[in-house]
């Protein structure tokens, strides 16, 4: 597990679907508050949608870098030499959107709060990120301000 690291390039070889599904089976085995599994994983491989996501993300990142980010945050990011440009969002063969469900909707339409959402989604994400290199793949984690 110590061999994992963030990778910002990608091979052009297609991803075997079974390998991806196995990674999500591992992630979905995570423990969660009241076993509510408050996550949804969405895989995007369509180049046109990846482009839209990159464009939307770069618009937000530009505002973040130039207007919203506090100075000390920018200082912390400086050694990584990253900026608002996010070519990886198109280079990557697949993007995985990880959504946290703050509430669930019962069959009668009532909204009910989920518990320990951040913790549970964080654990599931950690398992996914750990499973990916064990399956021979690489990943780059990004929080998206969309
Ligand atoms: C919540 C989170 C958000 C991150 N956001 C970005 C990002 O926006 N852009 C980026 O290039 N890397 C991002 N990273 C990757 C970190 O820069 C990377 O994990 C860190 O430099 C340590 O490197 P390692 O993952 O190889 O150990 C993010 C990582 C996490 C956990």
PDB file of C-alpha atoms and ligand atoms in Angstrom:
ATOM      1  CA  UNK A   1       0.000   0.000   0.000  1.00  0.00           C
ATOM      2  CA  UNK A   2       2.946   2.331   0.549  1.00  0.00           C
ATOM      3  CA  UNK A   3       3.647   2.077  -3.181  1.00  0.00           C
ATOM      4  CA  UNK A   4       0.562   4.186  -3.989  1.00  0.00           C
ATOM      5  CA  UNK A   5       1.156   7.694  -5.253  1.00  0.00           C
ATOM      6  CA  UNK A   6      -0.773  10.293  -7.209  1.00  0.00           C
ATOM      7  CA  UNK A   7      -0.180   9.964 -10.962  1.00  0.00           C
ATOM      8  CA  UNK A   8      -0.958  12.773 -13.397  1.00  0.00           C
ATOM      9  CA  UNK A   9      -0.563  10.890 -16.697  1.00  0.00           C
ATOM     10  CA  UNK A  10      -2.341   7.919 -18.219  1.00  0.00           C
ATOM     11  CA  UNK A  11      -1.805   5.047 -20.605  1.00  0.00           C
ATOM     12  CA  UNK A  12      -4.035   4.917 -23.672  1.00  0.00           C
ATOM     13  CA  UNK A  13      -4.935   1.283 -23.128  1.00  0.00           C
ATOM     14  CA  UNK A  14      -8.647   0.693 -22.538  1.00  0.00           C
ATOM     15  CA  UNK A  15      -9.691  -0.130 -19.007  1.00  0.00           C
ATOM     16  CA  UNK A  16     -11.108  -3.640 -18.599  1.00  0.00           C
ATOM     17  CA  UNK A  17     -14.616  -3.185 -17.227  1.00  0.00           C
ATOM     18  CA  UNK A  18     -14.293  -6.085 -14.799  1.00  0.00           C
ATOM     19  CA  UNK A  19     -11.214  -4.516 -13.210  1.00  0.00           C
ATOM     20  CA  UNK A  20     -13.080  -1.245 -12.626  1.00  0.00           C
ATOM     21  CA  UNK A  21     -16.079  -3.094 -11.218  1.00  0.00           C
ATOM     22  CA  UNK A  22     -13.850  -5.026  -8.823  1.00  0.00           C
ATOM     23  CA  UNK A  23     -12.407  -1.731  -7.517  1.00  0.00           C
ATOM     24  CA  UNK A  24     -15.929  -0.436  -6.841  1.00  0.00           C
ATOM     25  CA  UNK A  25     -16.926  -3.681  -5.160  1.00  0.00           C
ATOM     26  CA  UNK A  26     -13.977  -3.142  -2.831  1.00  0.00           C
ATOM     27  CA  UNK A  27     -14.928   0.519  -2.198  1.00  0.00           C
ATOM     28  CA  UNK A  28     -18.561  -0.404  -1.574  1.00  0.00           C
ATOM     29  CA  UNK A  29     -17.506  -2.848   1.141  1.00  0.00           C
ATOM     30  CA  UNK A  30     -16.491   0.125   3.323  1.00  0.00           C
ATOM     31  CA  UNK A  31     -18.044   0.501   6.748  1.00  0.00           C
ATOM     32  CA  UNK A  32     -20.504   3.397   7.032  1.00  0.00           C
ATOM     33  CA  UNK A  33     -22.553   5.151   9.696  1.00  0.00           C
ATOM     34  CA  UNK A  34     -25.651   2.983  10.426  1.00  0.00           C
ATOM     35  CA  UNK A  35     -24.545   1.009   7.335  1.00  0.00           C
ATOM     36  CA  UNK A  36     -26.337   3.612   5.198  1.00  0.00           C
ATOM     37  CA  UNK A  37     -23.642   3.561   2.484  1.00  0.00           C
ATOM     38  CA  UNK A  38     -24.118   7.283   1.731  1.00  0.00           C
ATOM     39  CA  UNK A  39     -22.101   7.329  -1.501  1.00  0.00           C
ATOM     40  CA  UNK A  40     -22.596   7.120  -5.237  1.00  0.00           C
ATOM     41  CA  UNK A  41     -19.741   6.435  -7.649  1.00  0.00           C
ATOM     42  CA  UNK A  42     -20.239   7.675 -11.205  1.00  0.00           C
ATOM     43  CA  UNK A  43     -17.760   6.646 -13.932  1.00  0.00           C
ATOM     44  CA  UNK A  44     -17.396   8.992 -16.891  1.00  0.00           C
ATOM     45  CA  UNK A  45     -15.470   7.766 -19.929  1.00  0.00           C
ATOM     46  CA  UNK A  46     -17.199   9.673 -22.755  1.00  0.00           C
ATOM     47  CA  UNK A  47     -14.633  12.165 -24.155  1.00  0.00           C
ATOM     48  CA  UNK A  48     -17.290  14.865 -24.728  1.00  0.00           C
ATOM     49  CA  UNK A  49     -18.485  14.710 -21.116  1.00  0.00           C
ATOM     50  CA  UNK A  50     -14.906  14.617 -19.805  1.00  0.00           C
ATOM     51  CA  UNK A  51     -14.259  17.800 -21.791  1.00  0.00           C
ATOM     52  CA  UNK A  52     -17.345  19.499 -20.303  1.00  0.00           C
ATOM     53  CA  UNK A  53     -16.228  18.522 -16.820  1.00  0.00           C
ATOM     54  CA  UNK A  54     -12.707  19.841 -17.502  1.00  0.00           C
ATOM     55  CA  UNK A  55     -14.067  23.162 -18.801  1.00  0.00           C
ATOM     56  CA  UNK A  56     -16.433  23.617 -15.838  1.00  0.00           C
ATOM     57  CA  UNK A  57     -13.725  22.618 -13.387  1.00  0.00           C
ATOM     58  CA  UNK A  58     -11.124  24.945 -14.901  1.00  0.00           C
ATOM     59  CA  UNK A  59     -13.551  27.881 -14.679  1.00  0.00           C
ATOM     60  CA  UNK A  60     -14.023  27.189 -10.955  1.00  0.00           C
ATOM     61  CA  UNK A  61     -10.317  26.561 -10.369  1.00  0.00           C
ATOM     62  CA  UNK A  62      -9.464  29.873 -12.065  1.00  0.00           C
ATOM     63  CA  UNK A  63     -11.778  31.726  -9.675  1.00  0.00           C
ATOM     64  CA  UNK A  64     -10.376  29.734  -6.762  1.00  0.00           C
ATOM     65  CA  UNK A  65      -6.723  30.420  -7.647  1.00  0.00           C
ATOM     66  CA  UNK A  66      -7.202  34.086  -8.521  1.00  0.00           C
ATOM     67  CA  UNK A  67      -9.974  35.259  -6.201  1.00  0.00           C
ATOM     68  CA  UNK A  68     -11.077  32.843  -3.519  1.00  0.00           C
ATOM     69  CA  UNK A  69      -8.096  30.929  -2.199  1.00  0.00           C
ATOM     70  CA  UNK A  70      -6.532  32.303   0.968  1.00  0.00           C
ATOM     71  CA  UNK A  71      -2.847  33.191   0.648  1.00  0.00           C
ATOM     72  CA  UNK A  72      -1.680  30.408   2.961  1.00  0.00           C
ATOM     73  CA  UNK A  73      -3.539  27.812   0.868  1.00  0.00           C
ATOM     74  CA  UNK A  74      -1.825  29.048  -2.299  1.00  0.00           C
ATOM     75  CA  UNK A  75       1.502  28.847  -0.452  1.00  0.00           C
ATOM     76  CA  UNK A  76       0.792  25.222   0.503  1.00  0.00           C
ATOM     77  CA  UNK A  77      -0.016  24.373  -3.135  1.00  0.00           C
ATOM     78  CA  UNK A  78       3.010  26.182  -4.608  1.00  0.00           C
ATOM     79  CA  UNK A  79       5.486  23.233  -4.377  1.00  0.00           C
ATOM     80  CA  UNK A  80       3.123  21.120  -6.498  1.00  0.00           C
ATOM     81  CA  UNK A  81       3.238  23.722  -9.303  1.00  0.00           C
ATOM     82  CA  UNK A  82      -0.414  23.090 -10.146  1.00  0.00           C
ATOM     83  CA  UNK A  83      -2.730  25.800 -11.431  1.00  0.00           C
ATOM     84  CA  UNK A  84      -6.214  26.093 -12.877  1.00  0.00           C
ATOM     85  CA  UNK A  85      -5.304  23.963 -15.913  1.00  0.00           C
ATOM     86  CA  UNK A  86      -6.541  20.404 -15.506  1.00  0.00           C
ATOM     87  CA  UNK A  87      -5.562  18.392 -18.601  1.00  0.00           C
ATOM     88  CA  UNK A  88      -5.801  15.172 -16.560  1.00  0.00           C
ATOM     89  CA  UNK A  89      -9.580  15.499 -16.605  1.00  0.00           C
ATOM     90  CA  UNK A  90      -9.393  14.710 -20.316  1.00  0.00           C
ATOM     91  CA  UNK A  91      -6.238  12.581 -20.394  1.00  0.00           C
ATOM     92  CA  UNK A  92      -7.573  10.118 -17.826  1.00  0.00           C
ATOM     93  CA  UNK A  93      -9.399   7.228 -19.463  1.00  0.00           C
ATOM     94  CA  UNK A  94     -12.146   7.497 -16.862  1.00  0.00           C
ATOM     95  CA  UNK A  95     -13.208  10.049 -14.289  1.00  0.00           C
ATOM     96  CA  UNK A  96     -14.893   8.813 -11.136  1.00  0.00           C
ATOM     97  CA  UNK A  97     -17.351  11.210  -9.540  1.00  0.00           C
ATOM     98  CA  UNK A  98     -17.809  10.393  -5.863  1.00  0.00           C
ATOM     99  CA  UNK A  99     -20.969  11.898  -4.441  1.00  0.00           C
ATOM    100  CA  UNK A 100     -21.782  12.125  -0.743  1.00  0.00           C
ATOM    101  CA  UNK A 101     -25.476  11.654   0.057  1.00  0.00           C
ATOM    102  CA  UNK A 102     -26.351  13.892   2.992  1.00  0.00           C
ATOM    103  CA  UNK A 103     -29.861  12.481   3.071  1.00  0.00           C
ATOM    104  CA  UNK A 104     -31.855   9.622   1.578  1.00  0.00           C
ATOM    105  CA  UNK A 105     -35.401   9.661   0.223  1.00  0.00           C
ATOM    106  CA  UNK A 106     -37.796   7.035   1.585  1.00  0.00           C
ATOM    107  CA  UNK A 107     -40.367   5.368  -0.727  1.00  0.00           C
ATOM    108  CA  UNK A 108     -43.020   7.715   0.755  1.00  0.00           C
ATOM    109  CA  UNK A 109     -40.958  10.715  -0.383  1.00  0.00           C
ATOM    110  CA  UNK A 110     -39.746  11.715   3.104  1.00  0.00           C
ATOM    111  CA  UNK A 111     -36.182  13.013   3.262  1.00  0.00           C
ATOM    112  CA  UNK A 112     -34.124  11.453   6.059  1.00  0.00           C
ATOM    113  CA  UNK A 113     -30.696  12.611   7.159  1.00  0.00           C
ATOM    114  CA  UNK A 114     -27.703  10.267   6.782  1.00  0.00           C
ATOM    115  CA  UNK A 115     -25.074  10.102   9.516  1.00  0.00           C
ATOM    116  CA  UNK A 116     -21.265  10.269   9.428  1.00  0.00           C
ATOM    117  CA  UNK A 117     -21.464  11.033   5.720  1.00  0.00           C
ATOM    118  CA  UNK A 118     -18.019  12.635   5.349  1.00  0.00           C
ATOM    119  CA  UNK A 119     -16.322   9.911   7.364  1.00  0.00           C
ATOM    120  CA  UNK A 120     -18.084   7.082   5.521  1.00  0.00           C
ATOM    121  CA  UNK A 121     -17.445   8.497   2.037  1.00  0.00           C
ATOM    122  CA  UNK A 122     -13.825   9.192   3.015  1.00  0.00           C
ATOM    123  CA  UNK A 123     -13.316   5.569   4.056  1.00  0.00           C
ATOM    124  CA  UNK A 124     -14.929   4.247   0.857  1.00  0.00           C
ATOM    125  CA  UNK A 125     -12.786   6.596  -1.216  1.00  0.00           C
ATOM    126  CA  UNK A 126      -9.651   5.486   0.605  1.00  0.00           C
ATOM    127  CA  UNK A 127     -10.461   1.861  -0.148  1.00  0.00           C
ATOM    128  CA  UNK A 128     -11.040   2.740  -3.813  1.00  0.00           C
ATOM    129  CA  UNK A 129      -7.740   4.627  -4.036  1.00  0.00           C
ATOM    130  CA  UNK A 130      -5.989   1.693  -2.397  1.00  0.00           C
ATOM    131  CA  UNK A 131      -7.622  -0.881  -4.676  1.00  0.00           C
ATOM    132  CA  UNK A 132      -6.775   0.992  -7.890  1.00  0.00           C
ATOM    133  CA  UNK A 133      -2.972   0.437  -7.912  1.00  0.00           C
ATOM    134  CA  UNK A 134      -3.441  -3.142  -6.748  1.00  0.00           C
ATOM    135  CA  UNK A 135      -5.457  -3.608  -9.973  1.00  0.00           C
ATOM    136  CA  UNK A 136      -2.570  -2.174 -12.008  1.00  0.00           C
ATOM    137  CA  UNK A 137      -4.203   1.245 -12.492  1.00  0.00           C
ATOM    138  CA  UNK A 138      -3.318   4.776 -11.352  1.00  0.00           C
ATOM    139  CA  UNK A 139      -5.336   7.646  -9.910  1.00  0.00           C
ATOM    140  CA  UNK A 140      -5.305  11.358  -9.207  1.00  0.00           C
ATOM    141  CA  UNK A 141      -7.556  12.560  -6.388  1.00  0.00           C
ATOM    142  CA  UNK A 142      -9.185  15.955  -6.829  1.00  0.00           C
ATOM    143  CA  UNK A 143     -11.811  17.776  -4.890  1.00  0.00           C
ATOM    144  CA  UNK A 144     -14.052  19.472  -7.439  1.00  0.00           C
ATOM    145  CA  UNK A 145     -15.534  22.848  -6.616  1.00  0.00           C
ATOM    146  CA  UNK A 146     -18.418  22.623  -9.079  1.00  0.00           C
TER     147      UNK A 146
HETATM  148  C1  LIG B   1      -8.794  15.815  -1.129  1.00  0.00           C
HETATM  149  C2  LIG B   1      -7.629  15.880  -2.113  1.00  0.00           C
HETATM  150  C3  LIG B   1      -7.630  16.842  -3.078  1.00  0.00           C
HETATM  151  C4  LIG B   1      -6.591  16.918  -4.011  1.00  0.00           C
HETATM  152  N1  LIG B   1      -6.662  17.860  -5.000  1.00  0.00           N
HETATM  153  C5  LIG B   1      -5.722  17.869  -5.979  1.00  0.00           C
HETATM  154  C6  LIG B   1      -5.845  18.766  -7.082  1.00  0.00           C
HETATM  155  O1  LIG B   1      -6.783  19.547  -7.173  1.00  0.00           O
HETATM  156  N2  LIG B   1      -4.898  18.744  -8.044  1.00  0.00           N
HETATM  157  C7  LIG B   1      -3.840  17.878  -7.980  1.00  0.00           C
HETATM  158  O2  LIG B   1      -3.004  17.899  -8.902  1.00  0.00           O
HETATM  159  N3  LIG B   1      -3.693  17.014  -6.947  1.00  0.00           N
HETATM  160  C8  LIG B   1      -4.620  16.967  -5.962  1.00  0.00           C
HETATM  161  N4  LIG B   1      -4.511  16.072  -4.912  1.00  0.00           N
HETATM  162  C9  LIG B   1      -3.369  15.153  -4.877  1.00  0.00           C
HETATM  163  C10 LIG B   1      -2.325  15.618  -3.847  1.00  0.00           C
HETATM  164  O3  LIG B   1      -1.590  16.706  -4.380  1.00  0.00           O
HETATM  165  C11 LIG B   1      -1.407  14.436  -3.544  1.00  0.00           C
HETATM  166  O4  LIG B   1      -2.160  13.416  -2.918  1.00  0.00           O
HETATM  167  C12 LIG B   1      -0.278  14.859  -2.615  1.00  0.00           C
HETATM  168  O5  LIG B   1       0.597  15.737  -3.292  1.00  0.00           O
HETATM  169  C13 LIG B   1       0.530  13.657  -2.081  1.00  0.00           C
HETATM  170  O6  LIG B   1       1.027  12.904  -3.147  1.00  0.00           O
HETATM  171  P1  LIG B   1       0.738  11.330  -3.232  1.00  0.00           P
HETATM  172  O7  LIG B   1      -0.747  11.156  -3.437  1.00  0.00           O
HETATM  173  O8  LIG B   1       1.524  10.888  -4.440  1.00  0.00           O
HETATM  174  O9  LIG B   1       1.189  10.694  -1.954  1.00  0.00           O
HETATM  175  C14 LIG B   1      -5.520  16.005  -3.950  1.00  0.00           C
HETATM  176  C15 LIG B   1      -5.524  15.020  -2.961  1.00  0.00           C
HETATM  177  C16 LIG B   1      -6.577  14.956  -2.056  1.00  0.00           C
HETATM  178  C17 LIG B   1      -6.578  13.851  -1.005  1.00  0.00           C
END
